[in-house]
XYZ file of C-alpha atoms in Angstrom:
112
model
C 86.715 105.799 103.196
C 89.875 103.847 105.204
C 92.977 105.681 103.793
C 95.332 102.440 103.004
C 98.947 101.443 105.174
C 102.163 100.478 103.404
C 103.427 97.014 104.608
C 106.773 98.185 105.661
C 106.237 100.937 108.863
C 106.590 103.896 107.461
C 109.537 105.062 110.521
C 111.133 101.682 110.078
C 111.100 102.866 106.628
C 112.884 106.347 107.946
C 115.062 104.653 110.704
C 117.309 103.422 107.642
C 117.992 105.513 105.427
C 118.787 108.483 107.802
C 120.850 105.788 109.398
C 122.496 104.724 106.139
C 120.654 101.377 105.889
C 120.472 102.102 101.875
C 120.866 101.155 98.560
C 119.093 101.848 95.326
C 118.404 99.195 91.936
C 120.529 100.210 89.358
C 117.798 100.652 86.438
C 114.320 101.889 88.485
C 116.324 104.581 91.290
C 120.535 105.236 89.993
C 119.337 106.029 86.503
C 117.048 108.831 87.049
C 120.030 110.897 88.621
C 123.217 111.676 87.481
C 125.379 110.739 90.228
C 125.483 108.044 92.348
C 126.039 110.752 94.577
C 122.774 112.725 93.708
C 120.258 109.755 93.064
C 121.596 108.742 97.565
C 120.686 112.544 98.206
C 117.427 111.954 96.535
C 116.774 108.941 98.126
C 117.449 109.751 101.610
C 115.673 114.009 101.053
C 112.326 111.939 99.423
C 112.636 109.209 102.271
C 112.871 111.534 104.694
C 109.685 113.378 104.204
C 107.648 110.090 103.900
C 103.970 110.229 105.787
C 101.058 107.508 104.843
C 98.987 110.474 103.078
C 101.730 109.855 99.638
C 101.238 106.016 100.464
C 99.806 104.654 97.304
C 99.942 101.008 97.220
C 102.200 97.685 98.354
C 102.933 95.259 95.509
C 103.845 91.320 96.525
C 106.779 91.093 94.130
C 109.630 88.801 95.078
C 109.008 90.361 98.072
C 107.126 92.836 99.319
C 106.967 97.038 98.108
C 105.487 99.913 99.230
C 104.793 102.839 96.377
C 104.174 106.246 96.849
C 103.483 109.498 95.382
C 105.724 112.117 96.062
C 106.949 115.226 95.514
C 111.000 116.385 94.395
C 111.892 119.248 92.844
C 108.171 120.037 92.583
C 107.157 117.500 90.380
C 105.958 114.470 90.625
C 108.190 111.084 91.267
C 107.308 107.417 92.148
C 108.458 105.650 94.653
C 109.056 102.203 95.870
C 110.790 100.263 98.405
C 111.155 97.457 100.309
C 113.668 96.257 102.988
C 115.824 93.437 102.957
C 115.982 91.762 106.473
C 118.782 89.337 105.746
C 120.920 89.657 107.313
C 120.016 92.813 108.899
C 117.472 95.304 107.610
C 118.311 96.899 104.698
C 116.340 99.774 102.566
C 116.147 98.546 98.803
C 114.741 101.893 97.164
C 113.355 99.318 94.134
C 112.485 102.548 92.106
C 112.872 106.341 91.838
C 111.522 108.473 89.292
C 109.738 111.098 87.921
C 105.682 109.574 87.094
C 104.900 108.816 83.854
C 100.972 109.401 84.712
C 99.558 110.483 87.309
C 99.276 108.010 91.125
C 96.192 108.217 93.240
C 97.596 108.724 97.061
C 96.426 108.408 100.537
C 95.564 111.752 100.455
C 94.939 112.248 96.079
C 96.925 112.721 93.470
C 100.338 113.628 92.505
C 101.264 114.599 89.467
C 103.694 114.294 86.996
């Protein structure tokens, strides 16, 4: 079976996060961490490790969002990102929270 590919270029996602051009949604990204700094650090660290193997799916919502099943602190996490191109590219971390159930990725299952 052919691996799924994300809508947003992984290198572009990583570049935006590394350059601090990233915002986190209050309800699904910041809420899982004690402080804004902890959430930002976790998001930047998780995003730096993105690769096609942990990609799960693209969701067509208000914008196209890519979903990844990632490992953070030895646990499975749900990461959903999109890029807002206006006025210049900015990465939006829509969700970053512990998995509620197993998630299928290109290389297999990520467990909660």
